[in-house]
mmCIF file of C-alpha atoms in Angstrom:
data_model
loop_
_atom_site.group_PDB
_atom_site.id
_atom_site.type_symbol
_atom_site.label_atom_id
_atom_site.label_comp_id
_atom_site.label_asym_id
_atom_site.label_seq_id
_atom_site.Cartn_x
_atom_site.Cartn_y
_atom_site.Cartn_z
ATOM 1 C CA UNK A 163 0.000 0.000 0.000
ATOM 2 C CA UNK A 164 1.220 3.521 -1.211
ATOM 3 C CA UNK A 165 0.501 6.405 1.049
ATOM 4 C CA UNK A 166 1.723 10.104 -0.196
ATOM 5 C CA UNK A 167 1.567 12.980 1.900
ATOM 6 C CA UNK A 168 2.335 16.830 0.238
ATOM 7 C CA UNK A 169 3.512 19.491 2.453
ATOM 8 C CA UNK A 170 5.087 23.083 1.384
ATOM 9 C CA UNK A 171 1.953 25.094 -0.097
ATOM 10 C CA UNK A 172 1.007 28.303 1.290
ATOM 11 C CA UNK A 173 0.473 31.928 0.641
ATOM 12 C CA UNK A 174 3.152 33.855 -1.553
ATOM 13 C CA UNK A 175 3.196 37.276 -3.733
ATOM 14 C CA UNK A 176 3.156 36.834 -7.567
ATOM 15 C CA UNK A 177 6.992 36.457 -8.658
ATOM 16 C CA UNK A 178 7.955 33.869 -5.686
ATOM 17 C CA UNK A 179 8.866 30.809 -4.883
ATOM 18 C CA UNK A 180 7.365 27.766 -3.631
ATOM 19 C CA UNK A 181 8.890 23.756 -3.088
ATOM 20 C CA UNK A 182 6.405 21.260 -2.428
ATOM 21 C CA UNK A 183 7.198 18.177 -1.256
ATOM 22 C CA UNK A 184 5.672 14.322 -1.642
ATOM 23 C CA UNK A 185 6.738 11.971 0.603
ATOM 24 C CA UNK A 186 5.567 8.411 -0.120
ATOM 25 C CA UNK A 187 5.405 5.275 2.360
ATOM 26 C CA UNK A 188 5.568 1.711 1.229
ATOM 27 C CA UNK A 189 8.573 -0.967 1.840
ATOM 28 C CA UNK A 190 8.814 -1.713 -2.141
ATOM 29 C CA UNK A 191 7.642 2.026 -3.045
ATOM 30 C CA UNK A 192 10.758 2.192 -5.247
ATOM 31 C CA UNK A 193 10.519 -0.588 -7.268
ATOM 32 C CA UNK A 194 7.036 -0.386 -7.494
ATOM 33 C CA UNK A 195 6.792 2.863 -9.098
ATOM 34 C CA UNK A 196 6.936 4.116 -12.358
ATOM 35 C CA UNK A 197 6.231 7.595 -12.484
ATOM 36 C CA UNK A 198 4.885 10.561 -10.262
ATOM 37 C CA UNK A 199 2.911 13.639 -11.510
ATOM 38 C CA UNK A 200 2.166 16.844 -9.659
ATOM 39 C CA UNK A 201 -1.726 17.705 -10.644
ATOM 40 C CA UNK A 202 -3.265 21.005 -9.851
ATOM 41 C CA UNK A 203 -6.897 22.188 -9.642
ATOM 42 C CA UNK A 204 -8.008 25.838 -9.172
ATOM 43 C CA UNK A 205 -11.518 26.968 -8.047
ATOM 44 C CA UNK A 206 -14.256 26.483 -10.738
ATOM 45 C CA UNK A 207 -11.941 24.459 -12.995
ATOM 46 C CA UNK A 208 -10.303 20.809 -13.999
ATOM 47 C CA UNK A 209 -8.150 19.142 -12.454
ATOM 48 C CA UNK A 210 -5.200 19.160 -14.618
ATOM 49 C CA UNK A 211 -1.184 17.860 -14.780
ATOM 50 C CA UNK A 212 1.029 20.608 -14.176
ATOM 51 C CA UNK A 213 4.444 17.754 -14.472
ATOM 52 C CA UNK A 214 5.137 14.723 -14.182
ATOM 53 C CA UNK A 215 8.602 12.608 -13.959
ATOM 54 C CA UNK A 216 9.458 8.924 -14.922
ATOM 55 C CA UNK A 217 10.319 7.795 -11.277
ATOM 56 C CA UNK A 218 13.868 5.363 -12.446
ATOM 57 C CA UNK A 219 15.346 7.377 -15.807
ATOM 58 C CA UNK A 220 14.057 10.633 -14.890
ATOM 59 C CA UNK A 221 12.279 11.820 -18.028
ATOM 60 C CA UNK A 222 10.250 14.678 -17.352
ATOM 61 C CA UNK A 223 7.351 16.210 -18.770
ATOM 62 C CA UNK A 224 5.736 19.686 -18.201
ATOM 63 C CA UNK A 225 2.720 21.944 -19.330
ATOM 64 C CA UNK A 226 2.933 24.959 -21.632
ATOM 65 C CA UNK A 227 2.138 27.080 -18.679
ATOM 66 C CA UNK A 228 4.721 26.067 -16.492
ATOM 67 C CA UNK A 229 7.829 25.329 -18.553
ATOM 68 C CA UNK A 230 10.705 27.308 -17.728
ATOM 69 C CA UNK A 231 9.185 28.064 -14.474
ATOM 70 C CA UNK A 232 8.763 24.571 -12.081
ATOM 71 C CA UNK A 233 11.418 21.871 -12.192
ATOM 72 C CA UNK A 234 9.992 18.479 -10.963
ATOM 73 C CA UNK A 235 12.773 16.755 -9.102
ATOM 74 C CA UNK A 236 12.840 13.021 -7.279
ATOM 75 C CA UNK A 237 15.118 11.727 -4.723
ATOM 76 C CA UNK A 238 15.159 7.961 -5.135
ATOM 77 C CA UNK A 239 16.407 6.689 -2.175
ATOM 78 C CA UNK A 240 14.294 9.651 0.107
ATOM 79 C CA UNK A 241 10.814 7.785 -1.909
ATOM 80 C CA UNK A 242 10.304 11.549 -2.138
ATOM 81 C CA UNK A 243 9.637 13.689 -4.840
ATOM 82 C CA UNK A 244 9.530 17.364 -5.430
ATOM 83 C CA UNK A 245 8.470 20.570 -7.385
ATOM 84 C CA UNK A 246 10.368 23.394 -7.352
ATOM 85 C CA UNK A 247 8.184 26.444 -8.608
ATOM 86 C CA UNK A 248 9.349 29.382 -8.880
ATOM 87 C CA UNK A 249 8.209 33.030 -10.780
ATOM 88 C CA UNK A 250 4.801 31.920 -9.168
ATOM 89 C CA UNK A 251 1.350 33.557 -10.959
ATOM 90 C CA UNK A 252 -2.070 34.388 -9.735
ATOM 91 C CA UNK A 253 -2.847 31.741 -12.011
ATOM 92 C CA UNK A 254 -1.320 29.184 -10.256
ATOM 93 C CA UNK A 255 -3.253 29.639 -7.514
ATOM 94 C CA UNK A 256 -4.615 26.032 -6.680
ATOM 95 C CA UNK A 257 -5.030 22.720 -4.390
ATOM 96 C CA UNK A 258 -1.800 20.573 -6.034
ATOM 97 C CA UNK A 259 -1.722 16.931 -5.625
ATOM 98 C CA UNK A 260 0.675 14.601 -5.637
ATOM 99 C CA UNK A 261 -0.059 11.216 -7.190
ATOM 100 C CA UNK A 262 1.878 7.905 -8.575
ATOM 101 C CA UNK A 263 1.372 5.769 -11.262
ATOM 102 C CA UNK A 264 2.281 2.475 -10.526
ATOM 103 C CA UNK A 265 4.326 0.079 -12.837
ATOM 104 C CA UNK A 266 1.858 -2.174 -14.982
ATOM 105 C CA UNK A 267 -0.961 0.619 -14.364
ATOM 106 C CA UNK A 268 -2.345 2.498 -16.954
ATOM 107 C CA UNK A 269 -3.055 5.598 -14.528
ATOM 108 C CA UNK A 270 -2.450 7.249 -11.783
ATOM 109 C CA UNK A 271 -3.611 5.627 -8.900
ATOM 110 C CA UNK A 272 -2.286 6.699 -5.793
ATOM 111 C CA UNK A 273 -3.042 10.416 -4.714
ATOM 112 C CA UNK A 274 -1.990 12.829 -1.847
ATOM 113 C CA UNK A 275 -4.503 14.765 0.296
ATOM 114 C CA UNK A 276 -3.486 17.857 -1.659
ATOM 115 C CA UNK A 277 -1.584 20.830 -0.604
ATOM 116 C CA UNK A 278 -3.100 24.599 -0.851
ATOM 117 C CA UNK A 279 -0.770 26.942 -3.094
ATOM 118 C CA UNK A 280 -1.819 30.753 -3.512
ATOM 119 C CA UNK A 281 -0.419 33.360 -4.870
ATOM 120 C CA UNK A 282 -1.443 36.723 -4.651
ATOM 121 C CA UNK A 283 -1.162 39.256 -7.023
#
């Protein structure tokens, strides 16, 4: 069983920085995993992927809105993974969640408790 628990939103003014943090339990969590995505979901709208990394080679992936400005990071042997975001927007004002797809699974099926992010303008 895969447990993942997000810490390091909050409040910040537009142009700041922010590093969340995932932190997932599970003896065999390592071998078990193939990748882990950081989704996002603002008031009123979809929940959406904001990036996602291929938990052994490290591939990464990012959308339009946030290339250039998060860097999705994991530490193998911590079982933790990260996002870095920096330049922060009103418009990335949202609840993020982490969340895991496991290897052999055709989605993502583990999921944090989400962690608050705001940024004020």
């Amino acid at each position: 069983q895969v447990q993942l628990v997000e810490s390091g939103g909050g409040l910040v003014q537009a142009g700041g920085s922010l590093r969340l943090s995932c932190a997932a339990s599970g003896r065999t969590f390592s071998s078990h995993a193939y990748a882990m995505a950081w989704f996002r979901q603002a008031p009123g709208k979809e929940r959406e992927i904001a990036a996602s990394i291929r938990w052994t080679i490290g591939s990464t992936y990012y959308t339009d809105s946030v290339k250039g400005r998060f860097t999705i990071s994991r530490d193998i042997r911590g079982n933790t993974g990260y996002l870095q975001m920096n330049d922060l927007k009103p418009e990335d004002t949202a609840v993020y969640y982490c969340a895991v797809q496991a290897v052999g699974a055709t989605s993502y099926g583990y999921w944090g408790q989400g962690t608050q992010v705001t940024v004020s303008s």
